[in-house]
């Protein structure tokens, strides 16, 4: 297990590990594998590294986690030398960071770009995976690691007449790599999730007119983005050991922030409003950290939700528009809360209008308009901010066959099943980074990515050291974990929202709460305990005899 091998007779190449995806997960996985002496090949369908940040180039794209925390911690030199320019760095800077990491650690030589993994079949006799790529090659590997990302399979809506539209159609999750100029154009923006909320203010500044088509109003908190000073960066770097430790072991979502010590109803109303105002003025996701029961108690949650609704009413001048923009279909925070710059104020512009498509869904798209309730809203360009088939979509695009020829899509037909979000029973030596059943999208993704990569790397070392052939999730352990994930979720307010956490944005997708909501620190301890007990809940098989392995 140390070097790639060619097999001329079969026209294949062999590696210890095939990694699918060269985003932040794939890059770190490759770095760890190299350091441990495993040969690895990464296949990336894009033309460069960065994953989410390679594809999501829409106007205003930013991460909702502050950049000093949305960054790798595995290299002290890296975190000390990289200068983030802003509290929330823009997409081009995040992509520049990913490229810097790839170059600094010389990762590109083991990455093949512009190549999709189309099929992966497990050979039960030889205990190896055969991975077929879009260029027609087949690669053999003992292990496959899916670093495909949770938000990487853009959801294209099925709207009647869309194919007849004569103007350009853009999707925020697959944005062109050249600049898009909306100057002088009438633009229709469909969708008001994070990408719609981030892009609307910038498109409105360019466009002759922007029409926003909203199905579900979303809660959004101002980012209060600003340039980082040298002093702010240095202070963060000085305290990185404690910040990283806290994010990994204490914080529920992997973000270093002041932790609340009381519930919302424990404070008098004036005190509570003052605390909400302070967090609103500071901006960012920490608004939800004012109290410790906002995700658990509806009465407590209502105090925060009503505060934000009140702020929307203050900002938006037209009462009817403000009312449409005030979310009332879900508790605040049960859909991933959005972070914006002047989103609600954008609707005060004379060239911006809001159309409610929840009461009256889009009937049809014509050659030059979007028809709602019999009225044609004329547009020259369309922007689809319709999100992703989250957490499972990118995996489902690969034809994965495990034991007995069962496909992963077949197994997950009624909802994804994993043990710890890391493996799925019936699919030996197939690992998933930040998969369903792990904290994943409920966390600072890089904290969760590093934890998963390190855990998988340790597992591979264990397999190699013990001379084992396979590692696989036990079916009973998997069933218990899936039940636990949903039990924990249903002890919160989260299932009250029709969110992409439950697959509700994809027609026909089974409703199952996919991420583990028990917290990043709790989850890490569970994973560590499983490993310490000899990988409890996983089935290990001994290495085959040489003649069998060679067949």
Short mmCIF file of C-alpha atoms in Angstrom, two decimals:
data_model
loop_
_atom_site.label_atom_id
_atom_site.label_comp_id
_atom_site.label_asym_id
_atom_site.label_seq_id
_atom_site.Cartn_x
_atom_site.Cartn_y
_atom_site.Cartn_z
CA UNK A 1 0.00 0.00 0.00
CA UNK A 2 2.43 2.64 -1.02
CA UNK A 3 2.55 3.20 -4.74
CA UNK A 4 0.36 3.20 -7.82
CA UNK A 5 0.59 0.13 -10.03
CA UNK A 6 -0.23 -0.38 -13.68
CA UNK A 7 -1.90 -3.53 -14.96
CA UNK A 8 -1.25 -3.56 -18.71
CA UNK A 9 -3.14 -6.80 -19.24
CA UNK A 10 -6.38 -5.25 -18.05
CA UNK A 11 -5.65 -1.71 -19.21
CA UNK A 12 -6.19 -0.42 -15.69
CA UNK A 13 -4.18 1.42 -13.10
CA UNK A 14 -4.28 0.63 -9.40
CA UNK A 15 -4.07 2.75 -6.29
CA UNK A 16 -4.63 2.16 -2.62
CA UNK A 17 -7.32 4.85 -2.55
CA UNK A 18 -9.48 6.66 -5.09
CA UNK A 19 -10.84 9.98 -3.83
CA UNK A 20 -13.82 11.54 -5.60
CA UNK A 21 -13.76 15.34 -5.50
CA UNK A 22 -11.07 18.00 -5.05
CA UNK A 23 -12.87 20.42 -2.77
CA UNK A 24 -11.71 21.12 0.76
CA UNK A 25 -12.45 17.52 1.79
CA UNK A 26 -10.64 15.90 -1.14
CA UNK A 27 -7.58 18.13 -0.80
CA UNK A 28 -7.07 17.36 2.86
CA UNK A 29 -7.80 13.65 2.35
CA UNK A 30 -5.11 13.49 -0.32
CA UNK A 31 -2.64 15.32 1.91
CA UNK A 32 -3.24 12.88 4.78
CA UNK A 33 -3.04 9.80 2.54
CA UNK A 34 0.25 10.94 1.09
CA UNK A 35 1.72 11.53 4.54
CA UNK A 36 0.75 8.00 5.59
CA UNK A 37 2.31 6.34 2.55
CA UNK A 38 -0.90 5.42 0.71
CA UNK A 39 -1.03 5.87 -3.04
CA UNK A 40 -4.06 7.89 -4.07
CA UNK A 41 -5.72 9.36 -7.12
CA UNK A 42 -8.28 12.16 -6.95
CA UNK A 43 -10.85 12.60 -9.72
CA UNK A 44 -12.51 15.99 -10.01
CA UNK A 45 -15.24 16.81 -12.53
CA UNK A 46 -14.35 20.50 -12.49
CA UNK A 47 -11.40 22.16 -14.15
CA UNK A 48 -9.78 23.12 -10.84
CA UNK A 49 -9.77 22.61 -7.10
CA UNK A 50 -12.20 24.21 -4.66
CA UNK A 51 -15.41 22.17 -4.97
CA UNK A 52 -18.31 24.38 -3.92
CA UNK A 53 -16.17 27.48 -4.40
CA UNK A 54 -15.16 26.42 -7.91
CA UNK A 55 -18.79 26.19 -9.07
CA UNK A 56 -20.57 28.83 -6.98
CA UNK A 57 -19.34 32.06 -8.57
CA UNK A 58 -22.62 33.94 -8.48
CA UNK A 59 -22.62 37.64 -7.52
CA UNK A 60 -22.10 38.11 -3.80
CA UNK A 61 -21.12 34.49 -3.06
CA UNK A 62 -19.60 34.17 0.40
CA UNK A 63 -19.43 31.57 3.15
CA UNK A 64 -21.65 32.23 6.17
CA UNK A 65 -18.82 31.23 8.54
CA UNK A 66 -16.19 33.88 9.20
CA UNK A 67 -13.07 33.26 7.12
CA UNK A 68 -10.65 33.10 10.05
CA UNK A 69 -12.63 30.04 11.18
CA UNK A 70 -13.62 28.70 7.74
CA UNK A 71 -10.07 27.59 7.10
CA UNK A 72 -7.83 24.58 7.64
CA UNK A 73 -6.26 23.98 11.03
CA UNK A 74 -4.06 20.99 10.12
CA UNK A 75 -1.06 23.18 9.31
CA UNK A 76 0.11 25.78 11.81
CA UNK A 77 2.25 27.44 9.14
CA UNK A 78 -0.70 27.69 6.76
CA UNK A 79 -3.05 29.29 9.27
CA UNK A 80 -0.38 31.73 10.38
CA UNK A 81 0.70 32.82 6.91
CA UNK A 82 -2.60 33.23 5.05
CA UNK A 83 -4.11 36.74 5.22
CA UNK A 84 -7.89 36.88 4.89
CA UNK A 85 -8.95 40.29 3.65
CA UNK A 86 -12.46 40.44 5.11
CA UNK A 87 -14.54 39.02 7.93
CA UNK A 88 -16.45 37.07 5.26
CA UNK A 89 -14.09 36.73 2.31
CA UNK A 90 -15.70 36.68 -1.16
CA UNK A 91 -15.79 33.54 -3.31
CA UNK A 92 -12.76 34.47 -5.46
CA UNK A 93 -10.63 34.73 -2.33
CA UNK A 94 -11.86 31.40 -0.93
CA UNK A 95 -11.04 29.79 -4.28
CA UNK A 96 -7.62 31.46 -4.24
CA UNK A 97 -7.05 29.93 -0.80
CA UNK A 98 -7.96 26.45 -2.10
CA UNK A 99 -5.52 26.88 -4.97
CA UNK A 100 -2.84 28.07 -2.57
CA UNK A 101 -3.30 24.92 -0.48
CA UNK A 102 -3.11 22.71 -3.57
CA UNK A 103 0.12 24.38 -4.63
CA UNK A 104 1.71 24.69 -1.19
CA UNK A 105 1.33 20.97 -0.55
CA UNK A 106 1.97 19.93 -4.17
CA UNK A 107 -1.38 18.16 -4.49
CA UNK A 108 -2.15 18.69 -8.18
CA UNK A 109 0.10 15.89 -9.44
CA UNK A 110 -2.32 13.35 -7.96
CA UNK A 111 -5.52 15.06 -9.14
CA UNK A 112 -7.13 14.45 -12.52
CA UNK A 113 -9.42 17.35 -13.47
CA UNK A 114 -12.34 17.47 -15.90
CA UNK A 115 -13.05 13.84 -15.06
CA UNK A 116 -16.26 12.47 -13.58
CA UNK A 117 -16.44 9.22 -11.67
CA UNK A 118 -19.38 7.53 -13.33
CA UNK A 119 -19.38 4.06 -11.82
CA UNK A 120 -17.82 2.17 -8.92
CA UNK A 121 -18.26 -1.60 -8.52
CA UNK A 122 -17.03 -3.64 -5.57
CA UNK A 123 -15.45 -6.98 -6.50
CA UNK A 124 -16.32 -9.29 -3.61
CA UNK A 125 -13.83 -11.93 -4.65
CA UNK A 126 -10.82 -9.64 -4.81
CA UNK A 127 -12.08 -7.06 -2.30
CA UNK A 128 -11.26 -4.15 -4.57
CA UNK A 129 -13.25 -1.38 -6.19
CA UNK A 130 -13.31 -0.88 -9.96
CA UNK A 131 -13.87 2.80 -10.66
CA UNK A 132 -14.89 3.90 -14.15
CA UNK A 133 -14.32 7.50 -15.17
CA UNK A 134 -15.79 9.71 -17.88
CA UNK A 135 -12.68 9.32 -20.06
CA UNK A 136 -13.38 5.58 -20.32
CA UNK A 137 -10.67 4.38 -17.95
CA UNK A 138 -11.09 1.90 -15.13
CA UNK A 139 -9.04 2.32 -11.98
CA UNK A 140 -8.72 -0.33 -9.27
CA UNK A 141 -8.47 0.62 -5.61
CA UNK A 142 -8.90 -1.12 -2.27
CA UNK A 143 -10.65 1.97 -0.90
CA UNK A 144 -12.88 4.71 -2.28
CA UNK A 145 -13.48 7.97 -0.43
CA UNK A 146 -16.41 10.12 -1.52
CA UNK A 147 -15.42 13.74 -1.00
CA UNK A 148 -18.25 14.87 -3.26
CA UNK A 149 -19.57 17.62 -1.02
CA UNK A 150 -22.98 18.25 0.48
CA UNK A 151 -23.96 21.20 -1.72
CA UNK A 152 -22.52 20.30 -5.09
CA UNK A 153 -25.41 18.89 -7.12
CA UNK A 154 -27.28 21.95 -8.40
CA UNK A 155 -31.05 21.50 -8.52
CA UNK A 156 -32.52 22.58 -11.84
CA UNK A 157 -36.24 23.22 -11.41
CA UNK A 158 -38.79 21.54 -13.64
CA UNK A 159 -40.84 24.54 -14.75
CA UNK A 160 -43.18 24.33 -17.72
CA UNK A 161 -41.83 26.18 -20.74
CA UNK A 162 -38.33 26.80 -19.40
CA UNK A 163 -36.84 25.30 -22.55
CA UNK A 164 -38.67 27.94 -24.61
CA UNK A 165 -37.09 30.93 -22.87
CA UNK A 166 -35.04 32.91 -25.39
CA UNK A 167 -32.70 34.69 -22.99
CA UNK A 168 -29.78 33.35 -20.95
CA UNK A 169 -30.54 31.11 -17.96
CA UNK A 170 -28.04 30.92 -15.08
CA UNK A 171 -27.93 28.70 -12.01
CA UNK A 172 -26.20 30.05 -8.93
CA UNK A 173 -24.69 26.63 -8.25
CA UNK A 174 -23.12 26.35 -11.70
CA UNK A 175 -22.26 29.93 -12.59
CA UNK A 176 -20.25 30.81 -15.73
CA UNK A 177 -16.54 31.37 -15.22
CA UNK A 178 -16.69 34.62 -17.15
CA UNK A 179 -18.23 37.84 -15.84
CA UNK A 180 -21.99 38.14 -16.31
CA UNK A 181 -23.21 41.70 -16.84
CA UNK A 182 -26.89 42.42 -16.24
CA UNK A 183 -26.63 46.11 -17.13
CA UNK A 184 -29.80 47.28 -18.88
CA UNK A 185 -31.52 43.90 -18.57
CA UNK A 186 -34.75 42.85 -16.92
CA UNK A 187 -33.74 39.94 -14.69
CA UNK A 188 -35.93 37.31 -13.06
CA UNK A 189 -34.50 35.70 -9.92
CA UNK A 190 -36.23 32.48 -8.85
CA UNK A 191 -35.44 31.39 -5.31
CA UNK A 192 -34.74 33.17 -2.04
CA UNK A 193 -32.42 30.83 -0.19
CA UNK A 194 -28.86 31.79 0.62
CA UNK A 195 -27.65 32.28 -2.96
CA UNK A 196 -30.72 34.30 -3.93
CA UNK A 197 -30.39 36.47 -0.84
CA UNK A 198 -26.68 37.07 -1.48
CA UNK A 199 -26.99 37.79 -5.19
CA UNK A 200 -30.17 39.93 -5.31
CA UNK A 201 -28.60 43.19 -4.03
CA UNK A 202 -25.74 43.03 -6.54
CA UNK A 203 -27.94 42.07 -9.48
CA UNK A 204 -30.31 44.89 -8.55
CA UNK A 205 -27.46 47.41 -8.77
CA UNK A 206 -26.79 46.35 -12.37
CA UNK A 207 -30.16 45.44 -13.79
CA UNK A 208 -32.73 47.69 -15.39
CA UNK A 209 -35.26 45.80 -13.30
CA UNK A 210 -35.06 42.80 -10.96
CA UNK A 211 -38.11 40.65 -10.28
CA UNK A 212 -37.65 38.27 -7.36
CA UNK A 213 -39.94 35.22 -7.36
CA UNK A 214 -40.31 34.01 -3.78
CA UNK A 215 -41.90 30.75 -2.71
CA UNK A 216 -40.68 30.74 0.90
CA UNK A 217 -39.59 33.78 2.85
CA UNK A 218 -36.37 33.15 4.74
CA UNK A 219 -34.86 34.55 7.90
CA UNK A 220 -31.68 36.47 7.21
CA UNK A 221 -29.29 38.32 9.50
CA UNK A 222 -27.01 41.14 8.30
CA UNK A 223 -23.42 40.02 7.83
CA UNK A 224 -21.90 43.36 8.84
CA UNK A 225 -19.00 42.38 6.66
CA UNK A 226 -15.87 44.51 6.90
CA UNK A 227 -12.19 44.46 6.12
CA UNK A 228 -10.03 42.65 8.68
CA UNK A 229 -7.32 44.74 10.27
CA UNK A 230 -3.81 43.45 10.91
CA UNK A 231 -4.58 43.61 14.63
CA UNK A 232 -7.74 41.50 14.26
CA UNK A 233 -5.92 38.84 12.23
CA UNK A 234 -3.02 38.73 14.67
CA UNK A 235 -5.33 38.42 17.67
CA UNK A 236 -7.10 35.49 16.05
CA UNK A 237 -3.84 33.77 15.16
CA UNK A 238 -2.50 34.20 18.66
CA UNK A 239 -5.51 32.40 20.09
CA UNK A 240 -5.89 29.77 17.36
CA UNK A 241 -5.08 26.82 19.68
CA UNK A 242 -7.98 27.65 21.98
CA UNK A 243 -10.28 28.68 19.12
CA UNK A 244 -9.71 25.43 17.24
CA UNK A 245 -10.03 23.31 20.39
CA UNK A 246 -13.31 24.99 21.31
CA UNK A 247 -14.69 24.58 17.78
CA UNK A 248 -13.86 20.87 17.74
CA UNK A 249 -14.77 19.85 21.27
CA UNK A 250 -17.26 22.33 22.74
CA UNK A 251 -19.26 24.18 20.10
CA UNK A 252 -22.34 22.45 18.75
CA UNK A 253 -21.69 23.72 15.24
CA UNK A 254 -17.92 24.00 15.13
CA UNK A 255 -17.88 27.79 15.46
CA UNK A 256 -16.02 29.63 18.20
CA UNK A 257 -18.44 32.02 19.87
CA UNK A 258 -19.70 33.04 23.26
CA UNK A 259 -22.01 30.32 24.56
CA UNK A 260 -25.36 31.24 26.17
CA UNK A 261 -26.09 30.27 29.76
CA UNK A 262 -29.86 30.76 29.80
CA UNK A 263 -33.07 30.42 27.87
CA UNK A 264 -34.91 33.22 26.10
CA UNK A 265 -37.74 33.36 28.63
CA UNK A 266 -35.33 33.65 31.56
CA UNK A 267 -34.76 37.32 30.72
CA UNK A 268 -37.22 40.20 30.93
CA UNK A 269 -38.45 41.46 27.56
CA UNK A 270 -36.35 44.63 27.58
CA UNK A 271 -33.20 42.68 28.44
CA UNK A 272 -33.97 40.11 25.77
CA UNK A 273 -34.53 42.76 23.08
CA UNK A 274 -31.28 44.47 24.04
CA UNK A 275 -29.41 41.19 23.59
CA UNK A 276 -31.03 40.54 20.22
CA UNK A 277 -30.16 44.08 19.13
CA UNK A 278 -26.52 43.61 20.12
CA UNK A 279 -26.26 40.40 18.07
CA UNK A 280 -28.19 41.94 15.14
CA UNK A 281 -25.80 44.88 15.16
CA UNK A 282 -22.79 42.56 15.28
CA UNK A 283 -24.22 40.43 12.49
CA UNK A 284 -23.67 36.84 11.46
CA UNK A 285 -24.74 33.39 12.59
CA UNK A 286 -24.10 34.15 16.25
CA UNK A 287 -27.51 35.82 16.40
CA UNK A 288 -28.83 32.34 17.18
CA UNK A 289 -26.44 31.99 20.13
CA UNK A 290 -28.16 34.62 22.26
CA UNK A 291 -30.03 31.89 24.15
CA UNK A 292 -29.56 28.18 24.60
CA UNK A 293 -33.10 27.03 23.81
CA UNK A 294 -33.95 28.75 20.53
CA UNK A 295 -33.78 25.43 18.68
CA UNK A 296 -35.70 23.53 21.33
CA UNK A 297 -38.60 25.63 22.62
CA UNK A 298 -41.13 27.22 20.27
CA UNK A 299 -42.08 30.02 22.69
CA UNK A 300 -38.41 30.91 23.09
CA UNK A 301 -37.87 30.67 19.34
CA UNK A 302 -40.81 33.00 18.70
CA UNK A 303 -39.07 35.79 20.61
CA UNK A 304 -36.12 35.68 18.20
CA UNK A 305 -38.30 35.18 15.13
CA UNK A 306 -40.54 38.10 16.05
CA UNK A 307 -37.51 40.32 16.58
CA UNK A 308 -36.25 39.59 13.07
CA UNK A 309 -39.72 40.04 11.58
CA UNK A 310 -39.83 43.42 13.29
CA UNK A 311 -36.48 44.40 11.78
CA UNK A 312 -37.73 43.44 8.31
CA UNK A 313 -40.77 45.67 8.85
CA UNK A 314 -38.48 48.52 9.90
CA UNK A 315 -36.21 48.15 6.85
CA UNK A 316 -38.74 47.55 4.05
CA UNK A 317 -40.79 50.65 3.38
CA UNK A 318 -43.74 49.07 1.58
CA UNK A 319 -45.89 47.24 4.19
CA UNK A 320 -47.22 44.67 1.72
CA UNK A 321 -43.72 43.77 0.53
CA UNK A 322 -42.43 43.65 4.10
CA UNK A 323 -45.22 41.26 5.06
CA UNK A 324 -44.32 38.93 2.18
CA UNK A 325 -40.66 38.98 3.24
CA UNK A 326 -41.45 38.08 6.86
CA UNK A 327 -41.07 34.30 7.31
CA UNK A 328 -43.99 32.59 9.00
CA UNK A 329 -43.77 28.99 7.81
CA UNK A 330 -40.98 27.76 10.07
CA UNK A 331 -39.19 28.57 13.35
CA UNK A 332 -36.10 30.73 12.95
CA UNK A 333 -32.95 28.67 12.50
CA UNK A 334 -34.71 25.46 11.45
CA UNK A 335 -33.69 26.23 7.90
CA UNK A 336 -30.06 27.28 7.65
CA UNK A 337 -30.25 30.92 8.58
CA UNK A 338 -29.02 33.27 5.86
CA UNK A 339 -26.43 36.03 6.15
CA UNK A 340 -26.87 39.05 3.89
CA UNK A 341 -25.67 42.48 2.91
CA UNK A 342 -28.60 44.86 2.31
CA UNK A 343 -30.99 42.14 1.12
CA UNK A 344 -34.16 43.54 2.65
CA UNK A 345 -33.19 47.13 1.80
CA UNK A 346 -32.91 46.05 -1.84
CA UNK A 347 -36.72 45.91 -2.01
CA UNK A 348 -36.84 49.66 -1.40
CA UNK A 349 -35.23 50.24 -4.80
CA UNK A 350 -37.61 51.42 -7.54
CA UNK A 351 -36.22 48.82 -9.95
CA UNK A 352 -36.96 45.80 -7.72
CA UNK A 353 -40.25 43.95 -7.31
CA UNK A 354 -41.28 40.86 -5.35
CA UNK A 355 -43.69 38.23 -6.65
CA UNK A 356 -45.25 35.68 -4.31
CA UNK A 357 -45.21 32.24 -5.94
CA UNK A 358 -46.31 30.34 -2.86
CA UNK A 359 -49.91 31.51 -3.15
CA UNK A 360 -49.76 31.47 -6.95
CA UNK A 361 -47.01 29.17 -8.29
CA UNK A 362 -45.28 29.87 -11.59
CA UNK A 363 -47.62 28.68 -14.33
CA UNK A 364 -45.22 28.79 -17.22
CA UNK A 365 -42.12 30.40 -18.62
CA UNK A 366 -42.59 31.84 -22.08
CA UNK A 367 -40.06 33.09 -24.59
CA UNK A 368 -39.59 36.34 -22.66
CA UNK A 369 -41.59 36.19 -19.43
CA UNK A 370 -42.47 34.35 -16.25
CA UNK A 371 -46.22 33.84 -15.95
CA UNK A 372 -47.77 33.97 -12.47
CA UNK A 373 -51.53 34.14 -11.82
CA UNK A 374 -52.17 34.94 -15.47
CA UNK A 375 -49.74 37.87 -15.50
CA UNK A 376 -46.57 37.87 -17.60
CA UNK A 377 -43.53 39.35 -15.87
CA UNK A 378 -41.26 40.18 -18.78
CA UNK A 379 -37.59 39.34 -18.30
CA UNK A 380 -34.48 39.23 -20.50
CA UNK A 381 -32.47 36.84 -18.30
CA UNK A 382 -33.26 34.26 -15.64
CA UNK A 383 -31.26 33.38 -12.53
CA UNK A 384 -32.16 30.10 -10.87
CA UNK A 385 -31.26 30.27 -7.18
CA UNK A 386 -33.01 26.96 -6.57
CA UNK A 387 -30.38 25.27 -4.43
CA UNK A 388 -29.09 21.73 -4.42
CA UNK A 389 -30.06 18.11 -4.05
CA UNK A 390 -28.23 18.31 -0.75
CA UNK A 391 -26.09 15.67 0.98
CA UNK A 392 -27.12 12.74 -1.23
CA UNK A 393 -27.42 14.25 -4.72
CA UNK A 394 -23.74 14.19 -5.66
CA UNK A 395 -23.39 10.61 -4.41
CA UNK A 396 -26.50 9.49 -6.25
CA UNK A 397 -25.03 10.68 -9.56
CA UNK A 398 -22.43 7.90 -9.31
CA UNK A 399 -23.54 4.35 -10.15
CA UNK A 400 -22.18 2.63 -7.03
CA UNK A 401 -22.54 -1.16 -6.69
CA UNK A 402 -21.75 -2.91 -3.40
CA UNK A 403 -22.25 -6.46 -2.18
CA UNK A 404 -24.59 -8.58 -4.26
CA UNK A 405 -24.70 -5.88 -6.92
CA UNK A 406 -26.95 -3.65 -4.82
CA UNK A 407 -26.62 0.01 -5.76
CA UNK A 408 -26.30 2.73 -3.16
CA UNK A 409 -29.24 4.51 -4.81
CA UNK A 410 -31.39 1.42 -4.31
CA UNK A 411 -30.39 1.15 -0.69
CA UNK A 412 -31.06 4.84 -0.09
CA UNK A 413 -34.37 4.86 -1.97
CA UNK A 414 -36.32 5.37 1.28
CA UNK A 415 -33.74 7.77 2.68
CA UNK A 416 -29.98 7.62 3.26
CA UNK A 417 -28.68 5.10 5.78
CA UNK A 418 -25.18 5.31 7.20
CA UNK A 419 -23.32 4.47 10.35
CA UNK A 420 -21.92 7.72 11.80
CA UNK A 421 -22.31 9.31 8.36
CA UNK A 422 -19.06 7.58 7.41
CA UNK A 423 -20.00 4.24 5.82
CA UNK A 424 -23.08 2.39 4.60
CA UNK A 425 -23.64 -1.32 5.26
CA UNK A 426 -23.16 -3.45 2.16
CA UNK A 427 -20.50 -1.16 0.72
CA UNK A 428 -17.12 -2.24 2.13
CA UNK A 429 -14.15 0.12 2.04
CA UNK A 430 -16.36 2.97 0.80
CA UNK A 431 -16.04 6.04 3.00
CA UNK A 432 -18.10 9.22 2.89
CA UNK A 433 -16.84 12.58 4.13
CA UNK A 434 -19.52 14.65 5.92
CA UNK A 435 -22.25 12.33 4.70
CA UNK A 436 -25.85 12.08 5.94
CA UNK A 437 -25.88 11.04 9.57
CA UNK A 438 -22.98 13.34 10.53
CA UNK A 439 -23.09 16.99 11.70
CA UNK A 440 -22.14 18.02 8.18
CA UNK A 441 -24.15 21.03 6.96
CA UNK A 442 -25.19 21.96 10.50
CA UNK A 443 -21.58 22.78 11.26
CA UNK A 444 -18.56 24.74 10.18
CA UNK A 445 -17.86 22.38 7.29
CA UNK A 446 -14.08 22.53 7.52
CA UNK A 447 -14.13 21.49 11.18
CA UNK A 448 -16.28 18.49 10.22
CA UNK A 449 -14.18 17.74 7.13
CA UNK A 450 -10.94 17.63 9.11
CA UNK A 451 -12.50 15.38 11.76
CA UNK A 452 -13.80 12.94 9.14
CA UNK A 453 -10.58 12.87 7.15
CA UNK A 454 -8.52 12.23 10.28
CA UNK A 455 -10.89 9.48 11.43
CA UNK A 456 -10.82 7.78 8.00
CA UNK A 457 -7.03 8.08 7.82
CA UNK A 458 -6.69 6.44 11.25
CA UNK A 459 -9.06 3.68 10.11
CA UNK A 460 -6.97 2.96 7.03
CA UNK A 461 -3.83 2.79 9.16
CA UNK A 462 -5.63 0.31 11.43
CA UNK A 463 -6.68 -1.82 8.46
CA UNK A 464 -3.15 -1.82 7.06
CA UNK A 465 -1.57 -2.55 10.43
CA UNK A 466 -3.88 -5.48 11.11
CA UNK A 467 -3.53 -6.91 7.61
CA UNK A 468 -7.27 -6.62 6.99
CA UNK A 469 -9.06 -6.71 3.64
CA UNK A 470 -12.25 -4.80 4.35
CA UNK A 471 -14.03 -2.52 6.77
CA UNK A 472 -17.78 -2.19 6.59
CA UNK A 473 -20.62 -0.74 8.64
CA UNK A 474 -22.61 -3.35 10.56
CA UNK A 475 -26.27 -3.34 9.55
CA UNK A 476 -27.64 -3.33 13.10
CA UNK A 477 -25.29 -0.53 14.16
CA UNK A 478 -26.39 1.45 11.13
CA UNK A 479 -30.09 1.04 11.91
CA UNK A 480 -29.52 2.15 15.50
CA UNK A 481 -27.55 5.19 14.35
CA UNK A 482 -30.20 6.27 11.83
CA UNK A 483 -32.83 5.95 14.57
CA UNK A 484 -30.66 7.96 16.96
CA UNK A 485 -30.09 10.73 14.40
CA UNK A 486 -33.83 11.11 13.89
CA UNK A 487 -34.65 10.79 17.58
CA UNK A 488 -32.26 13.63 18.39
CA UNK A 489 -33.64 15.73 15.53
CA UNK A 490 -37.24 15.25 16.63
CA UNK A 491 -36.34 16.49 20.07
CA UNK A 492 -35.76 19.88 18.44
CA UNK A 493 -37.76 22.30 16.30
CA UNK A 494 -35.83 21.46 13.11
CA UNK A 495 -38.30 18.95 11.63
CA UNK A 496 -40.99 21.65 11.69
CA UNK A 497 -39.41 23.20 8.60
CA UNK A 498 -39.71 21.85 5.07
CA UNK A 499 -35.98 22.27 4.58
CA UNK A 500 -33.31 20.73 2.40
CA UNK A 501 -32.03 19.15 5.65
CA UNK A 502 -34.97 16.78 5.11
CA UNK A 503 -34.82 16.74 1.31
CA UNK A 504 -38.04 18.77 1.12
CA UNK A 505 -36.76 20.87 -1.80
CA UNK A 506 -36.56 17.83 -4.10
CA UNK A 507 -39.91 16.46 -5.37
CA UNK A 508 -40.28 12.80 -4.46
CA UNK A 509 -37.23 12.69 -2.19
CA UNK A 510 -37.95 10.76 1.04
CA UNK A 511 -38.39 12.94 4.12
CA UNK A 512 -35.71 11.98 6.60
CA UNK A 513 -33.64 14.33 8.71
CA UNK A 514 -30.18 13.85 7.25
CA UNK A 515 -27.61 15.69 9.42
CA UNK A 516 -26.78 14.76 13.02
CA UNK A 517 -27.94 17.58 15.25
CA UNK A 518 -26.37 16.34 18.48
CA UNK A 519 -23.40 18.64 18.10
CA UNK A 520 -19.89 18.57 16.68
CA UNK A 521 -18.20 17.94 20.03
CA UNK A 522 -20.59 15.16 21.04
CA UNK A 523 -20.26 13.52 17.62
CA UNK A 524 -16.47 13.65 17.75
CA UNK A 525 -16.47 11.90 21.12
CA UNK A 526 -18.79 9.19 19.78
CA UNK A 527 -16.50 8.57 16.79
CA UNK A 528 -13.40 8.50 18.99
CA UNK A 529 -15.03 6.02 21.37
CA UNK A 530 -16.03 3.77 18.46
CA UNK A 531 -12.43 3.69 17.23
CA UNK A 532 -11.05 3.16 20.75
CA UNK A 533 -13.27 0.09 21.13
CA UNK A 534 -11.74 -1.56 18.06
CA UNK A 535 -14.12 0.16 15.64
CA UNK A 536 -17.26 -1.00 17.36
CA UNK A 537 -20.17 -1.24 14.94
CA UNK A 538 -17.91 -1.99 11.99
CA UNK A 539 -17.20 -5.43 10.53
CA UNK A 540 -13.60 -6.23 9.60
CA UNK A 541 -12.54 -9.06 7.31
CA UNK A 542 -9.07 -10.59 7.18
CA UNK A 543 -6.80 -10.27 4.18
CA UNK A 544 -7.33 -12.85 1.44
CA UNK A 545 -4.65 -15.30 0.43
CA UNK A 546 -2.32 -13.92 -2.27
CA UNK A 547 -3.67 -16.18 -5.02
CA UNK A 548 -7.25 -15.08 -4.32
CA UNK A 549 -6.33 -11.44 -4.13
CA UNK A 550 -4.55 -11.64 -7.47
CA UNK A 551 -7.52 -13.17 -9.31
#
